Short mmCIF file of C-alpha atoms in Angstrom, two decimals:
data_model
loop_
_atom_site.label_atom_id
_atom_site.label_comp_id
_atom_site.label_asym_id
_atom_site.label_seq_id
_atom_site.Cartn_x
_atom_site.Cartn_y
_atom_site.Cartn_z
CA UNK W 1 85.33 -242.33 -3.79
CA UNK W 2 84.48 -246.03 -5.11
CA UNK W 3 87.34 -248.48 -4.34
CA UNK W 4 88.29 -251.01 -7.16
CA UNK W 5 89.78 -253.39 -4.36
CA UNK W 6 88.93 -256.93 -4.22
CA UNK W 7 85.40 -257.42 -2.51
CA UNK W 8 86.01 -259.03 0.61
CA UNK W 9 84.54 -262.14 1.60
CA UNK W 10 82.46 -262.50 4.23
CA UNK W 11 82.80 -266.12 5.46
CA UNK W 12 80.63 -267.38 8.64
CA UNK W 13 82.38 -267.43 12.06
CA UNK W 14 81.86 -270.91 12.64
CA UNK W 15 83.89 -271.54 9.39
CA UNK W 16 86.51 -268.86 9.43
CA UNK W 17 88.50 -271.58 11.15
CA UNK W 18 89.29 -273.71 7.99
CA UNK W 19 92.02 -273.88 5.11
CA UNK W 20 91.46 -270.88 2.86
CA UNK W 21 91.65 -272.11 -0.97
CA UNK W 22 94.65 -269.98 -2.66
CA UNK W 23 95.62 -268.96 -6.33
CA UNK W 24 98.74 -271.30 -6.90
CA UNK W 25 99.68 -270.90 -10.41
CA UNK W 26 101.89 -268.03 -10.48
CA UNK W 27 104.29 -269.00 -13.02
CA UNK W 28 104.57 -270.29 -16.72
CA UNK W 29 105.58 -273.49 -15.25
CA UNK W 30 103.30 -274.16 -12.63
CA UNK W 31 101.31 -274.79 -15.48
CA UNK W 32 102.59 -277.78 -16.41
CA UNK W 33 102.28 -278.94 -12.36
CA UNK W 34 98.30 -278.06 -12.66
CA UNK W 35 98.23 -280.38 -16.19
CA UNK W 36 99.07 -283.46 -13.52
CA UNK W 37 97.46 -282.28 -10.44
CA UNK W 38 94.43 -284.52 -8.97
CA UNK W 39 92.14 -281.17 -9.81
CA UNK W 40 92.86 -281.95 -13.57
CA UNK W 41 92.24 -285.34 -13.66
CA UNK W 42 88.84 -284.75 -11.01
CA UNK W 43 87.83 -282.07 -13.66
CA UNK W 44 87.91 -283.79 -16.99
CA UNK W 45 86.94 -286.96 -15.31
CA UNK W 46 83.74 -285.18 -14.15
CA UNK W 47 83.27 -283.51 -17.36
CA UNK W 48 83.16 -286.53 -18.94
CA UNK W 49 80.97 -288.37 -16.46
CA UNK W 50 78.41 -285.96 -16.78
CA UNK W 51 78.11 -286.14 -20.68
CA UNK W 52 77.86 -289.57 -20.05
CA UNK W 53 75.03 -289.21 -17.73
CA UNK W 54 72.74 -286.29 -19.90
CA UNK W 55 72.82 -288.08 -23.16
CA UNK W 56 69.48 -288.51 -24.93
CA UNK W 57 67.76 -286.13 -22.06
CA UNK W 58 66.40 -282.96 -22.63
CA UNK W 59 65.86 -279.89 -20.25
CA UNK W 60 62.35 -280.34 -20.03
CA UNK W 61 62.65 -284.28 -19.46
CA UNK W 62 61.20 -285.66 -16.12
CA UNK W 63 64.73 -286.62 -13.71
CA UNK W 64 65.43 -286.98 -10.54
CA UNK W 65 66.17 -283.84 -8.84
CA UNK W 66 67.28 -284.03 -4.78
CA UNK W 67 65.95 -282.42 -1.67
CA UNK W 68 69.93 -280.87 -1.63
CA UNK W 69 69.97 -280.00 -5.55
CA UNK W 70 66.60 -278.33 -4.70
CA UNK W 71 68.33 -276.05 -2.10
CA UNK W 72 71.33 -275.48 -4.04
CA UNK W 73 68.90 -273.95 -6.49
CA UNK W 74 67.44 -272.00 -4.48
CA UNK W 75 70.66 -269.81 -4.29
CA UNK W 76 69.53 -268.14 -7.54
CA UNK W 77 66.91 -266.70 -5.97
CA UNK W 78 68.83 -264.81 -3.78
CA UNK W 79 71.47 -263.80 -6.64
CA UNK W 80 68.51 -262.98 -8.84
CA UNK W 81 66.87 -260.97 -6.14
CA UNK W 82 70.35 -259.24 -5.34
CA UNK W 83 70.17 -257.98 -9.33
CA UNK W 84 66.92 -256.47 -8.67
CA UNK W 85 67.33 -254.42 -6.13
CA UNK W 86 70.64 -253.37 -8.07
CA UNK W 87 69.71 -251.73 -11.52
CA UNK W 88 72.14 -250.40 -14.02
CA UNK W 89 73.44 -246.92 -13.55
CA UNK W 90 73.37 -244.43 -15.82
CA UNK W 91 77.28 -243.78 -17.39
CA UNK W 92 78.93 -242.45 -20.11
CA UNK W 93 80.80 -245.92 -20.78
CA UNK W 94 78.76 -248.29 -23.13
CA UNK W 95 80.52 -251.59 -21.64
CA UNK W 96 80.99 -252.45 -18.16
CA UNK W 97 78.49 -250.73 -16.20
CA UNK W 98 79.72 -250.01 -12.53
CA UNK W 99 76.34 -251.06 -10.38
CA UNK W 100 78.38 -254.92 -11.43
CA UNK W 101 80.68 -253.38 -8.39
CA UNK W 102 78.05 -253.26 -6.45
CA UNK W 103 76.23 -256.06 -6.91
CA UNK W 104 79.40 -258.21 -6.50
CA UNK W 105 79.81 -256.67 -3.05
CA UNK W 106 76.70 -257.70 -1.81
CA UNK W 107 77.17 -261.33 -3.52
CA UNK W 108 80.43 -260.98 -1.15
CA UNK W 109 78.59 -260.56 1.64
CA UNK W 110 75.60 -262.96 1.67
CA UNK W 111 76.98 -265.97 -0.64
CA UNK W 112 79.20 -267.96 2.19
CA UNK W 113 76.09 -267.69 4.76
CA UNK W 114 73.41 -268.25 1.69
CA UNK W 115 75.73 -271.64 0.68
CA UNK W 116 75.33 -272.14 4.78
CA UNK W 117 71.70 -272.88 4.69
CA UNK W 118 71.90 -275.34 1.76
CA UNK W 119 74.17 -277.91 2.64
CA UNK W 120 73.87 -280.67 5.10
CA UNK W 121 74.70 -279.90 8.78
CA UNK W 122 77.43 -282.46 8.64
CA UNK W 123 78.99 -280.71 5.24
CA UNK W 124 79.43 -277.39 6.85
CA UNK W 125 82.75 -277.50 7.08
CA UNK W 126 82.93 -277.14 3.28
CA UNK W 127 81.39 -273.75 2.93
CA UNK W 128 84.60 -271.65 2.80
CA UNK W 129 86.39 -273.86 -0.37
CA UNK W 130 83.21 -274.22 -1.60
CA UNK W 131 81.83 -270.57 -1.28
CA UNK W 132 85.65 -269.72 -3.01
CA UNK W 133 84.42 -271.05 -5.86
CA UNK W 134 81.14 -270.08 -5.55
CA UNK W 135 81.84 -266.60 -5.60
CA UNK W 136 84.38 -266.42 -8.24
CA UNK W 137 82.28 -267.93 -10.83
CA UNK W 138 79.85 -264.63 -11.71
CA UNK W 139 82.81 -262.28 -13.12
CA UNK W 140 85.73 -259.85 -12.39
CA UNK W 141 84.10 -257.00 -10.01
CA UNK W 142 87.53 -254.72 -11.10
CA UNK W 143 87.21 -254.84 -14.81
CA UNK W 144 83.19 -255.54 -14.61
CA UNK W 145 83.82 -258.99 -17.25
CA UNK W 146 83.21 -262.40 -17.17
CA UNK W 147 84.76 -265.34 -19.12
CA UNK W 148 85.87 -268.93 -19.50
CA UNK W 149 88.15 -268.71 -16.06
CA UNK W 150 84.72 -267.70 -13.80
CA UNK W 151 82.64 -270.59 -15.35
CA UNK W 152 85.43 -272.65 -14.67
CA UNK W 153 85.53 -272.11 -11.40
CA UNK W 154 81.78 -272.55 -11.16
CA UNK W 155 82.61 -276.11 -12.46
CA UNK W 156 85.19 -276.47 -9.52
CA UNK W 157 81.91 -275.96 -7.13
CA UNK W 158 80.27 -278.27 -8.30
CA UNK W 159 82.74 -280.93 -8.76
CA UNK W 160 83.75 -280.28 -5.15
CA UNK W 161 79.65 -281.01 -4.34
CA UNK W 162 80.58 -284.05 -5.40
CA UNK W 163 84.05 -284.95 -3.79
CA UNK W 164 82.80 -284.24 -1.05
CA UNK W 165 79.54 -286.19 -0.60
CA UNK W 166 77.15 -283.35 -1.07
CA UNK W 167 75.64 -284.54 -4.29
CA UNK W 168 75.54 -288.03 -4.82
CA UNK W 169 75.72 -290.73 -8.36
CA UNK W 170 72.07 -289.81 -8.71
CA UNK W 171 72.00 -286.20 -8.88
CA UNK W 172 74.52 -286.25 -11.69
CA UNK W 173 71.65 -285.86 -14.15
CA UNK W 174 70.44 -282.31 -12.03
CA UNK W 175 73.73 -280.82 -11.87
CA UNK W 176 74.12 -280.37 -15.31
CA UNK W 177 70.58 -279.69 -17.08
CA UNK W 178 68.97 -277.95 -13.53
CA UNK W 179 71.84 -276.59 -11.20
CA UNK W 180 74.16 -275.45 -14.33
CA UNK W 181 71.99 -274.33 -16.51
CA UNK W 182 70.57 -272.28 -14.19
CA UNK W 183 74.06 -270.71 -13.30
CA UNK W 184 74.03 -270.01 -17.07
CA UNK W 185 70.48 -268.94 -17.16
CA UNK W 186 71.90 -266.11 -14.50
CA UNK W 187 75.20 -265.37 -15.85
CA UNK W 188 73.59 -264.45 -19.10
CA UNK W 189 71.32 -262.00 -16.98
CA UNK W 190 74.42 -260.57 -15.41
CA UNK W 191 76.50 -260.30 -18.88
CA UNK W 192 73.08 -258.42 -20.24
CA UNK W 193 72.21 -256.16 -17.41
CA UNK W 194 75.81 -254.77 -16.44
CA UNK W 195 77.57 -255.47 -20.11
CA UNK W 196 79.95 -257.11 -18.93
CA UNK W 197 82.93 -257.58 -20.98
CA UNK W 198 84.21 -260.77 -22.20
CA UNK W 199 86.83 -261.83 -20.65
CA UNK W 200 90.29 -262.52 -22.33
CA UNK W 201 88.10 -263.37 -25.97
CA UNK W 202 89.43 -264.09 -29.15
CA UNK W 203 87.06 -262.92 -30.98
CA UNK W 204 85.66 -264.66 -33.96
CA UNK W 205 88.61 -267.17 -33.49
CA UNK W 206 87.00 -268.11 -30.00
CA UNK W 207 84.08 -270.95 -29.39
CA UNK W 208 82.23 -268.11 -27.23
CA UNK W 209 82.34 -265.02 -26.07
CA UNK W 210 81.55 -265.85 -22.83
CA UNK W 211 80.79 -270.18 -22.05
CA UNK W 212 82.69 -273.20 -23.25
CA UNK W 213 81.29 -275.95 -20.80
CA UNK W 214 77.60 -275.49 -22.43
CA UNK W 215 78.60 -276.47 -25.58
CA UNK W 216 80.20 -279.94 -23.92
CA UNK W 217 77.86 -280.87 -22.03
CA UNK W 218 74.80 -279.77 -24.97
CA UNK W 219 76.45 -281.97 -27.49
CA UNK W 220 76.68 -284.84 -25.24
CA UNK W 221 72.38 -284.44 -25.13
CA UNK W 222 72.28 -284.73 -28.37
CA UNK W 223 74.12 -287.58 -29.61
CA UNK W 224 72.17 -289.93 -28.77
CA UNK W 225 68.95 -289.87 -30.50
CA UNK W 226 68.65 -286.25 -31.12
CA UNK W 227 66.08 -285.20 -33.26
CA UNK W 228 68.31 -283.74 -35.62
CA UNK W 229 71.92 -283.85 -37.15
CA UNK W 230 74.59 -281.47 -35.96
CA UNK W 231 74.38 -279.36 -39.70
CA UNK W 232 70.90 -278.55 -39.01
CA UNK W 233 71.32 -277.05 -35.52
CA UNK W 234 71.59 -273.25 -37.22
CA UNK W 235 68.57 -273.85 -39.13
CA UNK W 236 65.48 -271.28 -37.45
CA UNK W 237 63.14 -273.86 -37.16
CA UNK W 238 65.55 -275.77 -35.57
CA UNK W 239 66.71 -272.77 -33.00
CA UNK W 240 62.61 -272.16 -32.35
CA UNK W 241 61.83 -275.83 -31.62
CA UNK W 242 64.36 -277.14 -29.06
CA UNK W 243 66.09 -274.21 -27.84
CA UNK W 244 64.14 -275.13 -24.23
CA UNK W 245 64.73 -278.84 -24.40
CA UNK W 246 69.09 -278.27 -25.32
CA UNK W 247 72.03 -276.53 -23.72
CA UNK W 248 73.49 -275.98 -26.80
CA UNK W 249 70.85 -274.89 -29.03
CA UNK W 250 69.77 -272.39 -26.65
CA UNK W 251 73.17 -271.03 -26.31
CA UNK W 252 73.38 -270.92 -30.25
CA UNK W 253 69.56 -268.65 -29.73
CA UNK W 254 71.96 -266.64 -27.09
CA UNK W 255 74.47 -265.61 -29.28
CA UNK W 256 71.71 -264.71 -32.53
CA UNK W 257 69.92 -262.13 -29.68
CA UNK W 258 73.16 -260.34 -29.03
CA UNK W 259 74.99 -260.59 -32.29
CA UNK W 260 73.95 -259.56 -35.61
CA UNK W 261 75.11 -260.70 -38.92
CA UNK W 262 75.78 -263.83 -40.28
CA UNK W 263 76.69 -266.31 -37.98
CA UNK W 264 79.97 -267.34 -39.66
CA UNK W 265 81.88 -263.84 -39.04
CA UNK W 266 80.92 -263.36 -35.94
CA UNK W 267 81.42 -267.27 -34.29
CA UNK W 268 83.26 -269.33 -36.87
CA UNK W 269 84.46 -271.84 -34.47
CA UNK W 270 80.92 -272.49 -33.55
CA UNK W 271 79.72 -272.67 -37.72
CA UNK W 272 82.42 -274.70 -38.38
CA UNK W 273 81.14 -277.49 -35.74
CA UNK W 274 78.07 -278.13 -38.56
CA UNK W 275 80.38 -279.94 -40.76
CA UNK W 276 81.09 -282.76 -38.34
CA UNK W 277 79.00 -285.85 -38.52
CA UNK W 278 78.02 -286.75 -35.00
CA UNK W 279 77.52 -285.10 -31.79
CA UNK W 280 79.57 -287.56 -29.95
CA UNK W 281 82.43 -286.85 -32.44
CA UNK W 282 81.72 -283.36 -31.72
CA UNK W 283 81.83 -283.51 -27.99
CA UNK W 284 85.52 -285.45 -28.36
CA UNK W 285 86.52 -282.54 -30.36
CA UNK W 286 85.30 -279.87 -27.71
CA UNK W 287 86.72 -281.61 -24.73
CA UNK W 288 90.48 -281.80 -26.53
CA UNK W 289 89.46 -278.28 -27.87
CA UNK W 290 88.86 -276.99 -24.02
CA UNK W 291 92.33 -278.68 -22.58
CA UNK W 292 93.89 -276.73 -25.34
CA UNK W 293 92.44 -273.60 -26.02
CA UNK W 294 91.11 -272.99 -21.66
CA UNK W 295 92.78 -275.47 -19.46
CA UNK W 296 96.63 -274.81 -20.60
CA UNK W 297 96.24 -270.92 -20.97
CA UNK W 298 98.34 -269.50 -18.10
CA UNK W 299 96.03 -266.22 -18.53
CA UNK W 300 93.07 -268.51 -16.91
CA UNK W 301 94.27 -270.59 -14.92
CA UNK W 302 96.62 -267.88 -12.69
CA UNK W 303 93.08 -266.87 -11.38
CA UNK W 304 91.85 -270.56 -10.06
CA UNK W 305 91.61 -271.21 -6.47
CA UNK W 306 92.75 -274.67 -5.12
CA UNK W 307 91.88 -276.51 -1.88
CA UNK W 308 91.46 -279.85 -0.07
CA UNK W 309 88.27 -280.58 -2.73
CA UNK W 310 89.92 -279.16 -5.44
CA UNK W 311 93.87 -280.58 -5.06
CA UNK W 312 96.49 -278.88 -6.48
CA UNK W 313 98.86 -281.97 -5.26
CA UNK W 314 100.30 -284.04 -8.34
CA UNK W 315 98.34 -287.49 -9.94
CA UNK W 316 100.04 -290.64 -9.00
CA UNK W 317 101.86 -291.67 -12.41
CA UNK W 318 100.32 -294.01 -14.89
CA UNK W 319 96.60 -292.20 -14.04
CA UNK W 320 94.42 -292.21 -16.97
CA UNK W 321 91.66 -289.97 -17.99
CA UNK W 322 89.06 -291.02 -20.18
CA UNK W 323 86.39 -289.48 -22.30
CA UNK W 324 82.39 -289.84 -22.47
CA UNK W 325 81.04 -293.14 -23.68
CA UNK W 326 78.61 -291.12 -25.87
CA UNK W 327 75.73 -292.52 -28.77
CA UNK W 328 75.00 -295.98 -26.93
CA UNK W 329 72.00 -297.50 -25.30
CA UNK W 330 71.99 -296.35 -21.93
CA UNK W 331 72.87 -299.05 -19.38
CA UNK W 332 71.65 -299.48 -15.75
CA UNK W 333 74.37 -298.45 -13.14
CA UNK W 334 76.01 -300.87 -10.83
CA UNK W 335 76.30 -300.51 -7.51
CA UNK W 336 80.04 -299.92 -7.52
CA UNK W 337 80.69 -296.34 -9.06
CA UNK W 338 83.87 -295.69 -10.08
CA UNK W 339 86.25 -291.99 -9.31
CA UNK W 340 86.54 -289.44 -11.48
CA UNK W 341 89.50 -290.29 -13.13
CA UNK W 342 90.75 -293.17 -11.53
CA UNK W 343 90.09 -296.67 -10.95
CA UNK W 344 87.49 -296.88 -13.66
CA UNK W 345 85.18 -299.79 -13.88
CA UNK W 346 85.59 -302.14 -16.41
CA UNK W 347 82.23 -303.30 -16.66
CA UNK W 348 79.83 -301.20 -18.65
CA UNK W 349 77.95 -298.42 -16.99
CA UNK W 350 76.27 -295.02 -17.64
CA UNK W 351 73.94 -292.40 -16.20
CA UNK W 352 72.77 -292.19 -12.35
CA UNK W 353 69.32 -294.36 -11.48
CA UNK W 354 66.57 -291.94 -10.32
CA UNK W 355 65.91 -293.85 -7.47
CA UNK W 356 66.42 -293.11 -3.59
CA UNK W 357 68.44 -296.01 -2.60
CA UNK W 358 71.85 -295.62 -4.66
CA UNK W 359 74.20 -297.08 -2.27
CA UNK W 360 76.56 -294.52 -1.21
CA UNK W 361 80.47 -295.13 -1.36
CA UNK W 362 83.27 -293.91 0.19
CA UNK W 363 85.67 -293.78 -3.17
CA UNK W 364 87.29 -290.42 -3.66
CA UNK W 365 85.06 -289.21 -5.93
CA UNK W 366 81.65 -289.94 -6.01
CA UNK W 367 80.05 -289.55 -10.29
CA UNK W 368 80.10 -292.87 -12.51
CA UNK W 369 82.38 -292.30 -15.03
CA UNK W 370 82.04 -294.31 -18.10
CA UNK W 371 84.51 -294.18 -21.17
CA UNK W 372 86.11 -296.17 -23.91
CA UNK W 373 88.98 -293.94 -24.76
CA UNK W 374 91.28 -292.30 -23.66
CA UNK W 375 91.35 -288.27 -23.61
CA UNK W 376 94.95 -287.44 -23.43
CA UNK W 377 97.14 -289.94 -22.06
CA UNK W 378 98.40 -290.48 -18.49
CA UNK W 379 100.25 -288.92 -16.00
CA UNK W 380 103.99 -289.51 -16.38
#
C-alpha cells in the first residue's frame, strides 16, 4: 500500500548532531514577525544584489565560475540521473503522476550525503539547514506539485551558501545564470515528466504558473544594454534569438511549449509587463510585485523552514532594504563588500570581479549589494 507520509530525510551521522531548521509560521500573525525577521531582509537584500551583479550578462557570456560552484553543479547530475532511472507510470490521472513519490524518496535519501561531498570540509556542519532547503525546493511529494513556496526555498539555499562562507562576492555572477538556472533547467524537467501541478496558482491572474524569481533576476540582464526593448520580448524572432543567452526570455519560450493560445489569456500579468519602458523599471515592479503577491501570503510561507543561516529572529529597528542599482555602467568592486541588507556602502559598487584574490570578509553576509532606493521602508 503506498504511504503519502512525508519522505523522511536521511541526514549523515556525523551531522545528525546539529539544530534541525523548523516551519515557524503557524499563524496569520507570525506573518507579520517573518516581514521583520533577518531572513527577510537577507532575502531581498540578496535578491537585489544579484540583479545588481547579472546586468548586461548573458547565459552564454564567459564568468567566473568556482571550483565549489562547479561541485554544487554537479548535484544535478545526480537529480537528473535519479529521474532516469524513475520514468512515469502509467495512471488513469492526467496530472500528478505518482513515480514524483518515488523519485522524491530517493532525492530523500541521497541529497544530505550528495550536498556532503560538495562543500568544503570545514562547512560540513551546514549540510543539515542547508540540505532542508535543498530538498524542499523540487515540489510537494503528497500532492505531486510544485510552486512559488519550493523555489523559494531553493533561494533560501543558496542565500545560506552565502551567509555562510560557502560561495564568496565572486561567485555571485554563477549563482544566478549557472547554479539557478540550472535548478530551473531541472525543475522544468520534473514539472514535464511527472505533471506536476502548480502549486497554489492563480491562474491567468498569476506571473507564472510555476517561477517568479526568473523573471527578477532575467529583467535585471536585460536592462542594461539589452539588445532589445521590453515590448519586443514576445516577438518570435525575438523568443528564437536569445532564449539561450536570457532567463527571462527562455522562460517566456517555456510557457509558449506548454500553453497554447494567445499569450494574453493565458499569462496576462506577464503581457502586461510589455507596456513598461525599461527593464530596470520592470525589475522594481517585480520585486514589490513578489513581497506582495509571494512573500506576505500566509499559504507560502507556513511551509518555509528557518535556521541559524536563514534567521527567523527579528531585524534590529531602523534596518533598511534597498533595491538593485540597475541600467548603469558597471563599476569595479571595492574591497569592502557590504551585508545583505545592512550596513550598505556608500560608495558606488556593483558586480563581483572574476578574479581569485577577492579578499574575503567576515561581515554577516557575504554578496555586494548595491542600491539607490529604497524597496519598502525599514524595520520599525
Amino acid at each position: 500500500m503506498e504511504t503519502l507520509a512525508t519522505d523522511i530525510k536521511n541526514i549523515p551521522l556525523e551531522a545528525v548532531g546539529a539544530a534541525q531548521p523548523e516551519r515557524l509560521v503557524k499563524n496569520l500573525s507570525d506573518v507579520q514577525i517573518w516581514l521583520r525577521s533577518e531572513a527577510f531582509y537577507d532575502l531581498l537584500g540578496f535578491i537585489n544584489g544579484i540583479s545588481t551583479a547579472v546586468q548586461g550578462i548573458s547565459l552564454t557570456d564567459a564568468y567566473y565560475v568556482s571550483k565549489v560552484m562547479k561541485k554544487l553543479l554537479e548535484i544535478f547530475e545526480r537529480l537528473n540521473h535519479l529521474v532516469d532511472v524513475t520514468p512515469p507510470i502509467d495512471q488513469p490521472q492526467r496530472f500528478g503522476n505518482k513515480a514524483f513519490r518515488a523519485w522524491s524518496r530517493k532525492m530523500n535519501h541521497e541529497i544530505f550525503h550528495v550536498l556532503q561531498k560538495c562543500l568544503p570540509e570545514d562547512k560540513c556542519n551546514y549540510v543539515t539547514e542547508l540540505g532542508f532547503y535543498l530538498s524542499e525546493s523540487f515540489g510537494n511529494a503528497v500532492r505531486i506539485d510544485y510552486g512559488t513556496g519550493h523555489e523559494l526555498s531553493f533561494v533560501f539555499f543558496l542565500c545560506g551558501l552565502f551567509k555562510s562562507g560557502i560561495l564568496q562576492e565572486r561567485d555571485n555572477v554563477a549563482c544566478a545564470l549557472s547554479l539557478f538556472n540550472e535548478y530551473l533547467l531541472f525543475v522544468r524537467r520534473l514539472q514535464k515528466t511527472y505533471r506536476m501541478e502548480p502549486a497554489g496558482s492563480q491562474g491567468v491572474w498569476s506571473l507564472d504558473d510555476y517561477q517568479f524569481i526568473p523573471f527578477i533576476w532575467g529583467s535585471a540582464q536585460l536592462s542594461y544594454k539589452s539588445p532589445f526593448p521590453p515590448s519586443k520580448f514576445l516577438d518570435e524572432e525575438i523568443i528564437t534569438t536569445h532564449k539561450n543567452n536570457y532567463i527571462f526570455i527562455s522562460c517566456i519560450d517555456f510557457i509558449q511549449q506548454v500553453k497554447t493560445g494567445h499569450f494574453a489569456e493565458h499569462s496576462y500579468q506577464l503581457w502586461s509587463i510589455s507596456a513598461v519602458p525599461s527593464w530596470s523599471k520592470i525589475n522594481l515592479g517585480l520585486v514589490k510585485m513578489y513581497q506582495k503577491e509571494i512573500l506576505s501570503k500566509y499559504p507560502v510561507i507556513q511551509h518555509v523552514y528557518f535556521g541559524k543561516l536563514m534567521s527567523f529572529d527579528s531585524v534590529t529597528p531602523g534596518t533598511t532594504i534597498r533595491s538593485a542599482r540597475l541600467g548603469v555602467t558597471q563599476l569595479p568592486t571595492t574591497s569592502k563588500m557590504s551585508a545583505f541588507s545592512t550596513e550598505l556602502v556608500d560608495a558606488d559598487q556593483s558586480q563581483a570581479t572574476l578574479s581569485d584574490d577577492t579578499p574575503a570578509t567576515k561581515t554577516r553576509v557575504r554578496l555586494n549589494v548595491e542600491a539607490s532606493t529604497s524597496t519598502e521602508g525599514s524595520a520599525e
